[in-house]
Amino acid sequence: MNDDLVIIITAGLTATACGLLGPFLVLRRAALLSDAVSHAVLPGIVATWLLLHTRAPFAVIVGGAIFAVLCVLAIDGLRSTGLVRSDAAIGLVFPLLFALGVLGVTRYASGIHLDLDSTIYGEIAFAPFDVWTIGGVDVARSIVVIGSIAALNLAFVILAWKELKASTFDPGFSQTIGLRPQMLSRLMLVAVAITAVTAFESVGAILVVTLLIVPGATAYLLTDRLAVMVALAVGIGWIGAVAGYWGAVVGDSSIAGTMGLVCAVCFALALLVSPKYGLIATAVRRRRRARATATALAAER
Amino acid sequence: MGWLIDLLPLSYTDAVVVIGAAILGLTSGVLGSFAVLRERSLVGDAIAHAALPGVCIAFLLTGAKDAGSLIVGAAFAGIAAAVLMVAIERTSRIRPDAAIGVVLSCFFSLGIVLLTYISSQNNANQAGLEKYLFGQAAGLLERDLVVMAALAGASLLFVAIGFRILKVALFDADFAGSLGLPVRVLDVAMTVLLVVAVVIGVRMVGAILMVAMLISPVVAARQLTHRLRTLLPLAGVIGAGIGIAGALLATGSELPTGPVVVVVGFCVALAAVLLSPGRGALWRARHVAAERRRAAFEGVLLEVETAMHAGPPPTVAELRLATGRPRAQLTRTLRRLERAGLLRRDGAEHRLRLTEAGAAAAHELEQRRDLWAAWLEHGASLELPDAREPDPRDVRASLGDDVADRLQELAT
């Protein structure tokens, strides 16, 4: 397979996996969980190295995933005491895990080359060089791994669609009809954690964080329907993947960074020109209303 | 600063770090309150990530890795990010967390793009720019302390002078607007203060870990008070305490200061969340358990009495059948009733019988419950001069004897 195509497909599949979950994070006011997870995996990497002395992708993913899940569950636990709001809970837990990771690195692993860039914070540009041979065909590892995560997320979102929808918009109602929203929200957080960790390893942390938040937020500006929102989020992610790769090649720049910037541009555009919630539409509506009021007043006089 | 450093029984470098951590904790505790109370705790996260493009641009403009210019670059990028975040939140339906997330990922993506651009320039000087995101407390100088103290003093003074205005804008922005206060300016001012706190902390603990420094003192202080007037100084004191304790621990065990301070801060916040009197999670759990025990105690007492009236004194098995209480709860409660001298077991079958004290207690309890029932039924017709709501467990004590007597009359 052509190298360019591998990178674009890898990024697109990441966009799919993230776009399926991102809207729910945005709607549940937990968008920053993705960033929290991206920092919380550090102690997992250090622990994997200390226990197994390996930096093999699989072991690192498992180690990182354990701490990522720990992180989201700890946040959920803190929040469910009702004493700490969701954002503060996030901000308490992930720096702690990050700090533990830094302490682990300085205490036990300073001699070896164990830094974030080379282990879990992967670089998407290297995706084509890591190839698996499946049934005589060479396939990039990242495509297989992220493709299966995307498929799992798709299955999760489709199977739990009604439940997710109910518990996102009205947790009280979904509790009443026996859906156990807390259980479901934990399940979703675990899905986010696993998606993030797996994708970090292939495409880098910042791209995953961006793809989990920005397309979801952009779609939120464009529509009021959940299904449309999820589809839009995936689509915007793909736009970011394709246009970002093209921009990076033209400008000889960081691929992940440019993809992130393209997503940011999409967000800015939606903020400006969204037909219902955009700044322009709101301004026009306000002006029209002011004029209508003015004419009505004039007519009365 | 010299005299303060001499005053401490520590080596020069340790004293500098401890004083720095104290200043940082104090400032971030006070300034962080404004973020945490508005559900914007993670603004610090966005500002921290925005430092990367700021540092890159400062480097591109000056061409040198001078700490002063880099920090100015980081501060300006932080302010830009904060203003952008407030603008997104105010003008659209995007909520604070998503606004922070969008700004964070945009700025960091920009930072990475700039970083690749810089490294393609073949400037040997550029190595390690990204390391700026993780602090280095050991490199702290007395000169840095003076700068930190000046910034901290200025921002704390601002908060002290504008306390009332900031309070109104914080809790009720609409009301503040109707009073003619410049709400938007205040909003931006509060966020700029946060940028100041993050900039103070960047040298000490690093940008990422600064996020926690803004939050943990406030979360801890919030468990101990409901008033902003006490929350701000309390958060400052707790923050300073966290900073000092963390710095001392770190210098004692030769670990990096930032992470140790953050771990200490988390422990303090967690302890407050679990243990704070009247509010903490463990305290509440204990309270609920005690209430449950009391309810079971009184319930079983009355049930034994009812059973004794209905027929021969019941055995434990009969009582369990009649009440449907779980076996463990019933055994435990009966034992406690016995220990209190309200119950004894008679004969070979261990039939349960109330003692004289037990009968009196049951009678009194029944009276109290009747009084509560009477309050529910006739309370409205009493026309009390004030809107008192009595304690259901003891109506007589909370309403006074004459009102209780009138209630009893009404009920009979």
XYZ file of C-alpha atoms in Angstrom, chain B residues 126-327:
202
model
C 16.436 25.127 19.558
C 16.870 21.803 21.318
C 14.747 21.317 24.406
C 12.144 23.998 23.808
C 9.364 21.533 24.547
C 11.007 20.601 27.829
C 9.754 23.955 28.979
C 6.445 22.292 29.708
C 7.903 20.337 32.622
C 9.409 22.638 35.286
C 12.742 22.581 36.971
C 12.572 23.868 40.523
C 16.226 23.201 41.239
C 17.188 25.930 38.791
C 15.256 28.520 40.743
C 17.219 31.658 41.618
C 16.709 34.359 44.179
C 15.957 36.730 41.303
C 13.068 34.482 40.197
C 11.707 34.619 43.721
C 11.555 38.398 43.590
C 9.667 38.290 40.288
C 7.299 35.613 41.613
C 6.659 37.542 44.801
C 5.997 40.755 42.892
C 3.520 39.083 40.528
C 1.857 37.252 43.398
C 1.609 40.409 45.487
C 0.118 42.408 42.631
C -2.526 39.805 41.794
C -3.460 39.217 45.435
C -3.782 42.965 45.935
C -6.071 43.111 42.909
C -8.280 40.389 44.387
C -8.345 42.080 47.792
C -9.332 45.454 46.364
C -11.901 44.111 43.926
C -13.254 41.419 46.219
C -16.876 42.542 46.292
C -17.075 43.196 42.573
C -15.382 39.908 41.731
C -17.741 38.072 44.066
C -20.849 39.426 42.368
C -19.476 38.729 38.912
C -18.480 35.233 40.012
C -21.792 34.080 41.429
C -24.345 36.086 39.464
C -23.028 37.551 36.241
C -26.484 38.714 35.121
C -27.050 40.630 38.325
C -23.569 42.135 38.048
C -24.401 43.229 34.503
C -27.645 44.844 35.630
C -25.672 46.778 38.248
C -23.616 48.212 35.404
C -20.443 46.311 36.220
C -18.224 45.523 33.235
C -18.876 41.771 33.383
C -16.838 40.866 30.325
C -13.843 42.841 31.483
C -14.045 41.173 34.882
C -14.351 37.760 33.258
C -11.207 38.391 31.249
C -9.466 39.902 34.272
C -10.125 36.787 36.338
C -8.746 34.601 33.574
C -5.685 36.811 33.175
C -5.073 36.352 36.893
C -5.046 32.612 36.281
C -2.473 33.096 33.547
C -0.371 34.987 36.086
C -0.640 32.055 38.490
C 0.331 29.567 35.806
C 3.275 31.704 34.727
C 4.445 31.909 38.322
C 4.225 28.153 38.583
C 5.763 27.185 35.284
C 9.344 27.539 36.518
C 8.533 25.692 39.712
C 6.390 22.697 38.882
C 5.961 22.789 35.117
C 2.927 23.746 33.132
C 1.041 20.449 33.210
C 1.324 19.984 36.945
C 0.266 23.600 37.527
C -3.259 22.436 36.661
C -3.431 20.563 39.945
C -1.911 23.407 41.942
C -4.828 25.610 40.928
C -7.372 23.014 41.994
C -6.306 20.980 45.006
C -6.093 23.829 47.592
C -9.486 25.113 46.478
C -11.150 21.704 46.607
C -9.719 21.172 50.088
C -10.793 24.615 51.298
C -14.223 24.263 49.727
C -14.944 21.258 51.935
C -14.285 23.356 55.017
C -16.250 26.530 54.326
C -19.254 27.854 52.436
C -18.210 31.492 52.351
C -16.061 33.065 49.676
C -14.642 35.462 52.266
C -13.124 32.559 54.170
C -12.574 30.334 51.149
C -10.026 32.618 49.494
C -7.629 33.019 52.431
C -8.138 29.405 53.477
C -7.292 28.142 49.985
C -4.234 30.390 50.011
C -3.043 29.058 53.362
C -3.697 25.442 52.365
C -1.900 26.036 49.066
C 1.106 27.517 50.840
C 1.108 24.597 53.262
C 0.997 22.120 50.381
C 3.841 23.960 48.665
C 6.058 24.027 51.756
C 5.355 20.413 52.726
C 5.927 19.196 49.177
C 9.136 21.179 48.753
C 10.547 19.949 52.076
C 9.651 16.341 51.237
C 11.184 16.679 47.793
C 14.449 18.205 48.979
C 14.642 15.635 51.756
C 14.285 12.680 49.395
C 16.061 14.234 46.405
C 13.031 14.002 44.130
C 11.825 16.686 41.712
C 9.761 19.310 43.527
C 6.822 19.684 41.129
C 5.510 16.119 41.185
C 5.954 15.776 44.946
C 4.038 19.010 45.563
C 1.244 17.753 43.299
C 1.048 14.404 45.100
C 0.906 16.168 48.474
C -1.815 18.477 47.136
C -3.891 15.545 45.946
C -3.592 13.822 49.315
C -4.713 16.987 51.125
C -7.691 17.452 48.794
C -8.668 13.789 49.092
C -8.409 13.909 52.878
C -10.674 16.965 52.929
C -13.204 15.323 50.617
C -13.307 12.200 52.771
C -13.059 13.632 56.263
C -14.375 17.188 56.331
C -16.749 17.498 59.295
C -20.417 17.463 58.356
C -19.726 17.159 54.647
C -16.963 14.677 53.904
C -17.800 11.378 52.239
C -16.685 9.176 55.142
C -18.332 11.469 57.672
C -21.569 11.284 55.760
C -21.345 7.515 55.423
C -20.868 7.223 59.192
C -23.790 9.524 59.786
C -26.042 7.490 57.485
C -24.988 4.239 59.177
C -25.738 5.710 62.602
C -29.155 6.872 61.417
C -29.897 3.420 60.061
C -28.887 1.813 63.327
C -31.095 4.207 65.262
C -34.063 3.519 62.990
C -33.597 -0.236 63.421
C -33.221 0.156 67.192
C -36.461 2.082 67.560
C -38.279 -0.045 64.995
C -37.451 -3.347 66.677
C -38.324 -1.917 70.103
C -41.800 -1.017 68.899
C -42.194 -4.302 67.054
C -41.424 -6.332 70.166
C -43.954 -4.247 72.048
C -46.618 -4.791 69.391
C -45.944 -8.528 69.363
C -46.194 -8.682 73.167
C -49.564 -6.978 73.005
C -50.810 -9.318 70.309
C -50.000 -12.559 72.045
C -47.316 -14.374 73.991
C -43.820 -12.828 73.907
C -42.294 -13.721 70.534
C -39.235 -15.812 69.829
C -36.553 -14.391 67.556
C -37.800 -16.525 64.672
C -41.394 -15.368 65.145
C -40.289 -11.750 65.288
C -38.290 -12.164 62.109
C -41.293 -13.665 60.364
C -43.575 -10.895 61.561
C -41.280 -8.000 60.664
C -39.416 -9.298 57.635
C -36.148 -7.770 58.844
C -32.897 -9.361 57.646
C -31.544 -11.870 60.145
